[in-house]
Short mmCIF file of C-alpha atoms in Angstrom, two decimals:
data_model
loop_
_atom_site.label_atom_id
_atom_site.label_comp_id
_atom_site.label_asym_id
_atom_site.label_seq_id
_atom_site.Cartn_x
_atom_site.Cartn_y
_atom_site.Cartn_z
CA MET A 1 116.22 -94.32 48.41
CA SER A 2 116.51 -96.80 51.23
CA GLU A 3 113.72 -99.11 52.30
CA ARG A 4 113.47 -97.26 55.63
CA ALA A 5 113.08 -93.88 53.89
CA CYS A 6 110.37 -95.25 51.61
CA GLY A 7 108.46 -96.51 54.64
CA ARG A 8 108.61 -93.14 56.36
CA ARG A 9 107.30 -91.38 53.24
CA GLY A 10 104.48 -93.87 52.88
CA ARG A 11 103.40 -93.48 56.52
CA SER A 12 103.48 -89.66 56.16
CA PHE A 13 101.26 -89.81 53.10
CA GLY A 14 98.77 -92.00 54.93
CA ARG A 15 98.55 -89.51 57.80
CA ASP A 16 97.93 -86.45 55.48
CA ARG A 17 94.11 -85.95 55.13
CA LYS A 18 94.19 -82.79 53.00
CA GLY A 19 93.90 -84.57 49.72
CA SER A 20 91.00 -86.76 50.83
CA ILE A 21 89.07 -83.78 52.25
CA LEU A 22 89.42 -81.90 48.99
CA ALA A 23 88.22 -84.91 47.12
CA ILE A 24 85.20 -85.29 49.38
CA LEU A 25 84.37 -81.57 49.08
CA GLY A 26 84.63 -81.80 45.33
CA VAL A 27 81.96 -84.48 45.35
CA ALA A 28 79.74 -83.06 48.12
CA LEU A 29 79.72 -79.35 47.28
CA PRO A 30 77.43 -79.60 44.25
CA VAL A 31 75.05 -81.73 46.30
CA LEU A 32 75.02 -79.17 49.13
CA VAL A 33 74.44 -76.34 46.68
CA MET A 34 71.57 -78.23 45.08
CA LEU A 35 70.06 -78.94 48.50
CA ALA A 36 70.31 -75.25 49.41
CA PHE A 37 68.74 -74.15 46.15
CA GLY A 38 66.06 -76.81 46.50
CA THR A 39 65.17 -75.71 50.02
CA VAL A 40 64.89 -72.07 48.96
CA GLU A 41 62.90 -72.94 45.88
CA TYR A 42 60.55 -75.24 47.77
CA GLY A 43 59.86 -72.50 50.30
CA THR A 44 59.28 -70.01 47.49
CA LEU A 45 56.78 -72.33 45.81
CA LEU A 46 54.91 -72.90 49.06
CA HIS A 47 54.66 -69.16 49.64
CA ARG A 48 53.51 -68.55 46.07
CA ARG A 49 50.91 -71.30 46.32
CA ALA A 50 49.55 -69.74 49.52
CA THR A 51 49.38 -66.33 47.82
CA LEU A 52 47.49 -67.75 44.85
CA GLN A 53 45.14 -69.69 47.10
CA THR A 54 44.29 -66.54 49.04
CA ALA A 55 43.67 -64.69 45.76
CA VAL A 56 41.33 -67.41 44.50
CA ASP A 57 39.48 -67.57 47.82
CA GLU A 58 38.91 -63.82 47.84
CA GLY A 59 37.83 -63.90 44.19
CA VAL A 60 35.13 -66.54 44.61
CA LEU A 61 33.87 -64.90 47.80
CA ALA A 62 33.55 -61.53 46.02
CA ALA A 63 31.76 -63.17 43.11
CA GLY A 64 29.57 -65.18 45.46
CA ASN A 65 28.36 -61.97 47.03
CA MET A 66 27.40 -60.75 43.55
CA LEU A 67 25.13 -63.79 43.19
CA LYS A 68 23.11 -62.45 46.11
CA LEU A 69 21.86 -59.70 43.82
CA ALA A 70 19.11 -61.25 41.76
CA ASN A 71 19.65 -59.13 38.64
CA THR A 72 23.42 -59.63 38.32
CA LEU A 73 24.40 -61.28 35.03
CA ASP A 74 26.88 -64.17 34.86
CA PRO A 75 29.50 -62.15 32.92
CA VAL A 76 29.45 -59.53 35.70
CA VAL A 77 29.97 -62.23 38.34
CA ILE A 78 32.83 -63.78 36.34
CA ALA A 79 34.44 -60.37 35.76
CA ALA A 80 34.26 -59.58 39.48
CA ALA A 81 36.04 -62.81 40.42
CA THR A 82 38.66 -62.46 37.66
CA HIS A 83 39.43 -58.87 38.65
CA VAL A 84 39.91 -59.70 42.33
CA ILE A 85 42.05 -62.77 41.61
CA ALA A 86 44.30 -60.93 39.14
CA GLN A 87 44.71 -58.00 41.51
CA ARG A 88 45.51 -60.13 44.56
CA ALA A 89 47.75 -62.60 42.72
CA ALA A 90 49.87 -59.90 41.01
CA THR A 91 51.58 -62.39 38.69
CA PRO A 92 55.13 -61.19 37.80
CA PRO A 93 55.80 -60.45 34.12
CA ASP A 94 58.21 -63.40 33.73
CA ARG A 95 55.42 -65.89 34.46
CA SER A 96 52.27 -66.99 32.70
CA ALA A 97 48.99 -67.48 34.54
CA THR A 98 45.55 -68.64 33.46
CA ILE A 99 42.42 -67.68 35.43
CA SER A 100 39.20 -69.57 34.78
CA VAL A 101 35.89 -68.81 36.50
CA ARG A 102 32.53 -70.54 36.19
CA VAL A 103 29.07 -69.85 37.60
CA LEU A 104 27.47 -73.16 38.53
CA ASP A 105 24.51 -74.84 40.20
CA ARG A 106 21.81 -72.57 38.82
CA ARG A 107 23.70 -69.45 39.85
CA THR A 108 24.23 -70.51 43.43
CA SER A 109 27.99 -71.12 43.31
CA VAL A 110 31.18 -69.78 41.74
CA GLU A 111 34.22 -71.93 40.98
CA ALA A 112 37.64 -70.54 40.07
CA GLN A 113 41.02 -72.03 39.19
CA VAL A 114 44.43 -70.47 38.63
CA GLU A 115 47.33 -72.15 36.84
CA GLU A 116 50.64 -70.35 37.06
CA THR A 117 53.94 -71.45 35.55
CA VAL A 118 56.84 -70.58 37.85
CA PRO A 119 60.35 -70.54 36.36
CA SER A 120 62.72 -72.78 38.32
CA LEU A 121 66.08 -71.40 39.42
CA MET A 122 67.51 -74.91 39.37
CA GLY A 123 65.89 -75.45 36.02
CA ARG A 124 67.84 -72.57 34.61
CA LEU A 125 71.07 -74.08 35.92
CA MET A 126 70.34 -77.67 34.97
CA ASN A 127 67.85 -77.33 32.10
CA LEU A 128 64.99 -78.73 34.22
CA PRO A 129 61.30 -78.03 33.40
CA ASN A 130 59.40 -75.17 35.09
CA THR A 131 56.92 -75.79 37.90
CA THR A 132 53.15 -75.31 37.41
CA ILE A 133 51.08 -74.36 40.45
CA VAL A 134 47.35 -75.12 40.31
CA VAL A 135 44.94 -73.81 42.97
CA GLN A 136 41.15 -73.68 43.03
CA ALA A 137 38.25 -72.68 45.26
CA LYS A 138 34.47 -72.60 45.19
CA SER A 139 31.98 -70.38 46.99
CA GLN A 140 28.44 -71.53 47.60
CA LEU A 141 25.41 -69.32 48.20
CA VAL A 142 23.61 -70.73 51.21
CA GLY A 143 20.14 -69.29 51.44
CA ALA A 144 18.86 -66.71 49.12
CA LEU A 145 20.52 -61.37 49.19
CA ARG A 146 18.01 -58.76 49.18
CA LEU A 147 18.73 -55.66 47.17
CA CYS A 148 16.76 -52.96 48.98
CA LEU A 149 18.40 -49.73 47.79
CA LEU A 150 20.11 -48.86 44.52
CA ALA A 151 21.32 -45.44 43.29
CA LEU A 152 21.33 -45.77 39.50
CA ASP A 153 23.44 -42.77 38.44
CA ASP A 154 26.67 -44.26 37.13
CA GLN A 155 29.00 -41.25 37.12
CA THR A 156 27.91 -38.47 39.47
CA ARG A 157 29.38 -37.50 42.83
CA ASP A 158 27.16 -38.31 45.84
CA ALA A 159 24.76 -40.53 43.91
CA PHE A 160 23.90 -42.06 47.30
CA LEU A 161 24.47 -39.54 50.09
CA LEU A 162 23.80 -39.46 53.84
CA GLN A 163 24.63 -36.44 55.95
CA LYS A 164 23.69 -34.44 59.06
CA SER A 165 23.09 -37.50 61.28
CA ALA A 166 20.97 -39.26 58.67
CA GLN A 167 20.57 -43.01 59.09
CA VAL A 168 19.74 -46.01 56.97
CA THR A 169 18.85 -49.24 58.72
CA ALA A 170 18.78 -52.24 56.38
CA THR A 171 20.22 -55.08 58.43
CA THR A 172 18.75 -57.86 56.27
CA CYS A 173 19.37 -56.41 52.81
CA SER A 174 21.94 -54.57 50.68
CA LEU A 175 22.70 -50.96 49.77
CA TYR A 176 24.29 -50.27 46.38
CA SER A 177 25.58 -47.27 44.42
CA ASN A 178 26.24 -47.61 40.69
CA SER A 179 28.28 -44.40 40.45
CA ARG A 180 31.90 -44.91 39.44
CA HIS A 181 32.86 -41.52 40.90
CA ALA A 182 35.45 -41.58 43.69
CA SER A 183 32.71 -40.18 45.97
CA GLY A 184 29.78 -41.98 44.38
CA LEU A 185 28.82 -43.26 47.84
CA ALA A 186 29.16 -40.69 50.64
CA GLY A 187 28.43 -40.32 54.34
CA ARG A 188 29.12 -37.05 56.12
CA HIS A 189 28.48 -35.27 59.44
CA ASP A 190 27.91 -38.33 61.63
CA ALA A 191 25.72 -40.21 59.15
CA THR A 192 25.12 -43.90 59.88
CA ALA A 193 24.31 -46.87 57.67
CA ARG A 194 23.80 -50.47 58.77
CA ALA A 195 23.08 -53.17 56.22
CA ALA A 196 23.76 -56.77 55.28
CA SER A 197 26.24 -55.43 52.73
CA ILE A 198 27.15 -52.04 51.23
CA CYS A 199 28.71 -51.73 47.79
CA SER A 200 29.90 -48.89 45.54
CA ALA A 201 30.89 -49.17 41.89
CA GLY A 202 33.23 -46.25 42.53
CA GLY A 203 34.65 -45.00 45.80
CA PHE A 204 33.41 -44.19 49.28
CA ASP A 205 33.69 -40.82 51.01
CA GLY A 206 32.89 -41.50 54.63
CA SER A 207 35.60 -40.18 56.93
CA LYS A 208 33.02 -38.71 59.35
CA ALA A 209 30.39 -41.42 59.05
CA SER A 210 29.78 -44.88 60.42
CA PHE A 211 28.95 -47.50 57.80
CA GLN A 212 28.65 -51.12 58.94
CA PRO A 213 29.95 -53.20 57.33
CA SER A 214 32.60 -51.10 55.62
CA PRO A 215 31.53 -50.49 52.01
CA VAL A 216 33.15 -52.56 49.29
CA THR A 217 34.41 -50.29 46.52
CA GLY A 218 35.03 -51.00 42.85
CA CYS A 219 31.96 -53.25 42.57
CA PRO A 220 30.53 -53.95 39.11
CA SER A 221 27.66 -51.70 38.07
CA LEU A 222 24.28 -53.42 38.35
CA GLY A 223 22.39 -51.41 35.79
CA ASP A 224 18.65 -50.82 36.15
CA PRO A 225 16.97 -53.98 37.48
CA LEU A 226 13.50 -52.68 36.58
CA LYS A 227 14.24 -51.26 33.13
CA ASP A 228 11.92 -53.76 31.42
CA ARG A 229 8.96 -52.96 33.65
CA ALA A 230 6.17 -51.58 31.44
CA PRO A 231 4.63 -48.32 32.70
CA PRO A 232 0.88 -47.91 33.19
CA ARG A 233 -1.11 -45.93 30.64
CA ALA A 234 -2.46 -42.45 31.21
CA GLU A 235 -6.21 -42.21 30.72
CA THR A 236 -8.53 -39.25 30.28
CA CYS A 237 -7.93 -36.57 32.89
CA ILE A 238 -10.21 -36.54 35.91
CA SER A 239 -10.76 -33.85 38.54
CA VAL A 240 -11.09 -33.75 42.28
CA PRO A 241 -14.80 -33.75 43.28
CA ALA A 242 -16.01 -30.28 44.19
CA TRP A 243 -17.11 -31.33 47.66
CA LEU A 244 -13.50 -32.21 48.52
CA ASN A 245 -12.51 -28.66 47.55
CA PRO A 246 -15.27 -26.41 48.88
CA LYS A 247 -12.89 -23.45 49.10
CA GLY A 248 -12.53 -23.55 45.33
CA GLN A 249 -8.74 -23.65 45.30
CA ALA A 250 -7.15 -23.92 41.88
CA GLY A 251 -6.22 -27.25 40.35
CA ASN A 252 -6.81 -30.69 41.79
CA THR A 253 -6.77 -29.59 45.40
CA VAL A 254 -8.31 -31.47 48.33
CA THR A 255 -9.03 -29.49 51.49
CA GLU A 256 -11.73 -31.66 53.09
CA SER A 257 -11.72 -35.25 54.30
CA GLY A 258 -13.07 -38.03 52.09
CA SER A 259 -12.15 -40.71 49.57
CA LEU A 260 -10.42 -40.26 46.24
CA ASP A 261 -10.65 -42.43 43.13
CA PRO A 262 -7.71 -43.63 41.03
CA GLY A 263 -7.21 -42.06 37.60
CA THR A 264 -5.12 -39.50 35.73
CA TYR A 265 -4.79 -36.18 37.56
CA CYS A 266 -3.55 -33.65 35.03
CA GLY A 267 -1.70 -30.72 36.55
CA GLY A 268 -0.87 -32.70 39.68
CA LEU A 269 -2.69 -33.38 42.94
CA THR A 270 -2.61 -31.42 46.22
CA VAL A 271 -3.93 -32.60 49.58
CA THR A 272 -3.73 -29.85 52.20
CA ASP A 273 -5.09 -28.19 55.32
CA THR A 274 -6.48 -30.84 57.70
CA ALA A 275 -7.87 -33.13 55.00
CA VAL A 276 -7.84 -36.84 55.81
CA VAL A 277 -8.01 -38.61 52.46
CA THR A 278 -8.41 -42.31 51.79
CA LEU A 279 -7.16 -43.43 48.38
CA ARG A 280 -9.22 -46.19 46.82
CA PRO A 281 -7.18 -49.06 45.33
CA GLY A 282 -5.76 -48.44 41.88
CA ILE A 283 -3.24 -46.39 39.92
CA TYR A 284 -2.95 -42.64 40.38
CA VAL A 285 -1.26 -41.04 37.37
CA ILE A 286 0.14 -37.66 38.39
CA LYS A 287 0.63 -35.86 35.07
CA ASP A 288 2.34 -32.52 34.36
CA GLY A 289 2.37 -31.51 37.99
CA PRO A 290 3.51 -32.72 41.42
CA LEU A 291 1.88 -34.68 44.22
CA LEU A 292 1.78 -32.33 47.22
CA VAL A 293 0.66 -33.29 50.71
CA THR A 294 1.06 -30.26 52.96
CA LYS A 295 0.12 -28.65 56.27
CA SER A 296 -1.57 -31.25 58.53
CA ALA A 297 -3.13 -33.36 55.78
CA SER A 298 -3.19 -37.13 55.74
CA ILE A 299 -3.33 -39.70 52.95
CA SER A 300 -3.68 -43.45 53.26
CA GLY A 301 -4.45 -46.30 50.91
CA GLN A 302 -3.95 -49.98 50.29
CA GLY A 303 -3.32 -51.34 46.82
CA VAL A 304 -2.23 -47.89 45.63
CA GLY A 305 0.38 -47.01 42.99
CA PHE A 306 1.55 -43.54 41.89
CA TYR A 307 2.88 -42.96 38.37
CA PHE A 308 4.51 -39.57 37.67
CA MET A 309 4.60 -38.07 34.17
CA GLY A 310 5.85 -34.86 32.59
CA ASN A 311 8.52 -32.25 33.29
CA ARG A 312 6.63 -30.77 36.23
CA GLY A 313 6.31 -34.08 38.03
CA GLY A 314 7.61 -34.65 41.52
CA MET A 315 6.43 -35.02 45.09
CA LEU A 316 6.50 -33.32 48.46
CA LEU A 317 5.19 -34.92 51.66
CA GLY A 318 5.19 -32.09 54.23
CA LYS A 319 6.59 -32.28 57.74
CA LYS A 320 3.29 -32.41 59.69
CA THR A 321 1.54 -34.81 57.31
CA THR A 322 0.62 -38.44 57.89
CA ILE A 323 1.38 -40.97 55.17
CA SER A 324 0.36 -44.65 55.05
CA LEU A 325 0.59 -46.36 51.66
CA THR A 326 0.72 -49.94 50.41
CA ALA A 327 1.45 -50.95 46.81
CA PRO A 328 -0.92 -52.97 44.60
CA VAL A 329 -0.82 -56.77 44.75
CA SER A 330 -1.75 -57.17 41.06
CA GLY A 331 -2.03 -55.24 37.81
CA PRO A 332 0.56 -53.16 35.91
CA MET A 333 2.00 -51.68 39.10
CA ALA A 334 2.01 -54.83 41.22
CA GLY A 335 4.62 -54.32 43.93
CA LEU A 336 5.34 -50.74 42.80
CA LEU A 337 4.33 -47.99 45.20
CA MET A 338 5.82 -45.23 43.04
CA MET A 339 7.11 -45.13 39.50
CA GLU A 340 8.03 -42.34 37.12
CA GLU A 341 8.32 -41.78 33.41
CA ARG A 342 11.88 -42.79 32.50
CA THR A 343 12.69 -39.72 30.42
CA VAL A 344 12.50 -36.06 31.37
CA VAL A 345 13.43 -33.17 29.06
CA ASP A 346 13.15 -30.04 31.17
CA PRO A 347 12.30 -30.85 34.81
CA ARG A 348 11.06 -27.97 36.94
CA PRO A 349 11.64 -27.46 40.67
CA LEU A 350 8.72 -27.90 43.03
CA ALA A 351 6.84 -24.62 43.46
CA VAL A 352 5.81 -24.86 47.11
CA ASP A 353 5.40 -22.41 49.95
CA LEU A 354 8.59 -22.71 52.00
CA THR A 355 6.61 -22.09 55.19
CA GLU A 356 5.32 -25.62 54.65
CA ALA A 357 8.70 -27.20 54.10
CA LEU A 358 12.32 -27.01 55.02
CA PRO A 359 14.41 -25.05 52.54
CA PRO A 360 15.29 -27.33 49.64
CA PRO A 361 18.65 -29.07 49.90
CA PRO A 362 21.38 -27.96 47.50
CA ALA A 363 21.32 -29.28 43.97
CA PRO A 364 23.65 -32.21 43.30
CA VAL A 365 27.13 -31.30 42.13
CA GLU A 366 27.75 -31.89 38.40
CA ALA A 367 24.35 -33.55 37.98
CA PRO A 368 21.74 -32.57 35.38
CA PRO A 369 18.31 -31.32 36.51
CA MET A 370 15.89 -34.06 37.47
CA ARG A 371 12.51 -34.53 39.09
CA GLU A 372 12.56 -34.31 42.86
CA TYR A 373 10.62 -36.47 45.29
CA ARG A 374 10.91 -35.16 48.83
CA ILE A 375 9.76 -36.82 52.04
CA ILE A 376 9.84 -34.46 55.00
CA SER A 377 6.93 -36.09 56.84
CA ASP A 378 7.61 -37.12 60.43
CA ASN A 379 4.83 -39.69 60.16
CA ALA A 380 5.52 -41.69 57.00
CA ARG A 381 6.01 -45.02 58.69
CA THR A 382 4.14 -47.26 56.26
CA MET A 383 5.44 -47.13 52.69
CA LEU A 384 5.15 -50.74 51.64
CA GLY A 385 6.41 -51.65 48.19
CA THR A 386 9.01 -50.54 45.67
CA ILE A 387 9.80 -46.89 44.94
CA TYR A 388 11.16 -46.75 41.38
CA LEU A 389 12.40 -43.35 40.18
CA PRO A 390 14.95 -44.00 37.40
CA ALA A 391 15.16 -40.34 36.32
CA GLY A 392 14.53 -38.76 39.72
CA ARG A 393 16.16 -37.69 42.95
CA LEU A 394 14.67 -39.02 46.15
CA ILE A 395 15.25 -36.69 49.10
CA ILE A 396 14.43 -37.74 52.65
CA ASP A 397 14.92 -35.07 55.30
CA SER A 398 12.43 -35.83 58.02
CA SER A 399 13.49 -36.10 61.64
CA LYS A 400 11.64 -39.32 62.49
CA PRO A 401 11.80 -42.91 61.18
CA VAL A 402 10.54 -43.48 57.64
CA ALA A 403 8.98 -46.77 56.44
CA ASP A 404 9.84 -48.60 59.67
CA GLN A 405 6.35 -50.14 59.92
CA SER A 406 6.45 -51.57 56.40
CA ALA A 407 6.97 -55.28 55.83
CA TYR A 408 9.38 -54.34 53.07
CA THR A 409 10.53 -51.27 51.19
CA VAL A 410 12.78 -51.22 48.12
CA ILE A 411 14.18 -48.01 46.63
CA VAL A 412 15.63 -47.75 43.12
CA ALA A 413 16.28 -44.14 42.07
CA ARG A 414 18.75 -42.17 40.03
CA MET A 415 20.00 -40.37 43.14
CA ILE A 416 19.15 -40.92 46.81
CA HIS A 417 19.91 -38.21 49.38
CA LEU A 418 19.20 -38.21 53.12
CA TYR A 419 19.57 -34.99 55.12
CA GLU A 420 18.96 -33.61 58.60
CA GLY A 421 18.44 -36.79 60.62
CA PRO A 422 15.89 -39.27 59.31
CA ASN A 423 16.17 -42.99 59.92
CA LEU A 424 15.16 -44.70 56.70
CA VAL A 425 14.28 -48.27 57.67
CA LEU A 426 14.33 -50.79 54.82
CA ASN A 427 12.77 -54.01 56.02
CA ALA A 428 12.82 -57.20 53.97
CA ASP A 429 10.01 -59.29 55.45
CA TYR A 430 8.64 -60.46 52.11
CA ALA A 431 6.64 -63.25 53.70
CA GLY A 432 4.86 -60.72 55.92
CA THR A 433 2.81 -59.20 53.10
CA SER A 434 0.86 -60.18 50.00
CA VAL A 435 2.45 -57.31 48.05
CA PRO A 436 4.82 -58.95 45.54
CA VAL A 437 8.44 -57.92 45.10
CA PRO A 438 9.17 -56.92 41.49
CA PRO A 439 11.57 -59.29 39.70
CA GLY A 440 15.12 -57.94 39.75
CA VAL A 441 15.04 -56.69 43.34
CA GLY A 442 14.43 -58.41 46.64
CA PRO A 443 14.40 -61.60 47.91
CA ARG A 444 17.68 -63.30 47.26
CA THR A 445 19.60 -63.54 50.49
CA GLY A 446 22.00 -65.82 52.25
CA THR A 447 25.56 -66.42 53.30
CA ILE A 448 28.57 -67.45 51.23
CA ALA A 449 30.40 -70.63 52.16
CA LEU A 450 33.92 -71.32 50.89
CA ALA A 451 35.06 -74.75 49.69
CA ARG A 452 38.28 -75.92 48.01
#
């Protein structure tokens, strides 16, 4: 080959860029692929971290709200947070996650942390280690929630029920149903409930009701906050003085105005006609019969507690009656306006003249028989204290406000049913009275603050 030909070939090779481009691509392509994978993986990790952070935030807030309830145990609080976090995080099966929750600061805060190991796509290609995401959050109870109503039945439909325009107003305290039934908490026919918080261990049936705020479902069961409260003792039976029953009606019946002494009233106690009765301070044991206030009768008393015993126990406060009662400030029923024997073998329905009362509401679905305590009175505005009926059904079907003039009212009953159109007002002004709040309910209120 001539020198001139060699020169032309050399210049042609120098002008051909194909070989150099292929060489550059061979070096750069792996880098570009790694950058693309890295960008995708970084975005995926950021999104996963945000998801986990949201789960932890919601978990500690849910648990923090449980701290508002004075009788909630630490394991229940921890279980609530763990359940919410696990549900919201939804960790895929190819990953491992650890959830740790602690109750701190004398039960005023909840701290949670999640560690999740995320397999790396690049790690699979290049044998790199996996990535561990760690997120945490803490909720703090600021202030101190008030439990003002608790339906204890843990499995029955409509354990706490409002219907026919019934209302509950409890803007500074909480409403709670322990029933795990899908309709354990129910509001029907334009019923209304307003509270600081509303919680159901099961579900909520309220398509035609207005509950504010919306009830939280799937809450842990609280149990009976007053289960360790010792009952008063029944003493020797006493009778209504003859001058309070000049018509000679059977049993412990009061038909004339006057004062009544505390004691054990065997066979029950009836106040009727136009009698205006003042109850002297003390404990009234209503044994083997109901407490009946009917027609246009009136009862009032300060420092008064009722204890119901026997299968025939129960209560009816008639529509035209006037009721004004305040619980004792000391003694075995301090803070308790009403309490019943915890066990009942064969409860009997109230035997009352239906001309004095609305027809009884239907029996609860799938529920065993129980004592019934019925408030129909349109003038029962002072009922200050705690109503504790662990084996009973409280029925309120008046058409006027109930307990609205009480500094505070707490209700703990097996089942709680409101019919017709009452407005049950549950105040929580504990400082406005000398009547103590039984330990396990009341005054633990506040707001939950979130910190990370």
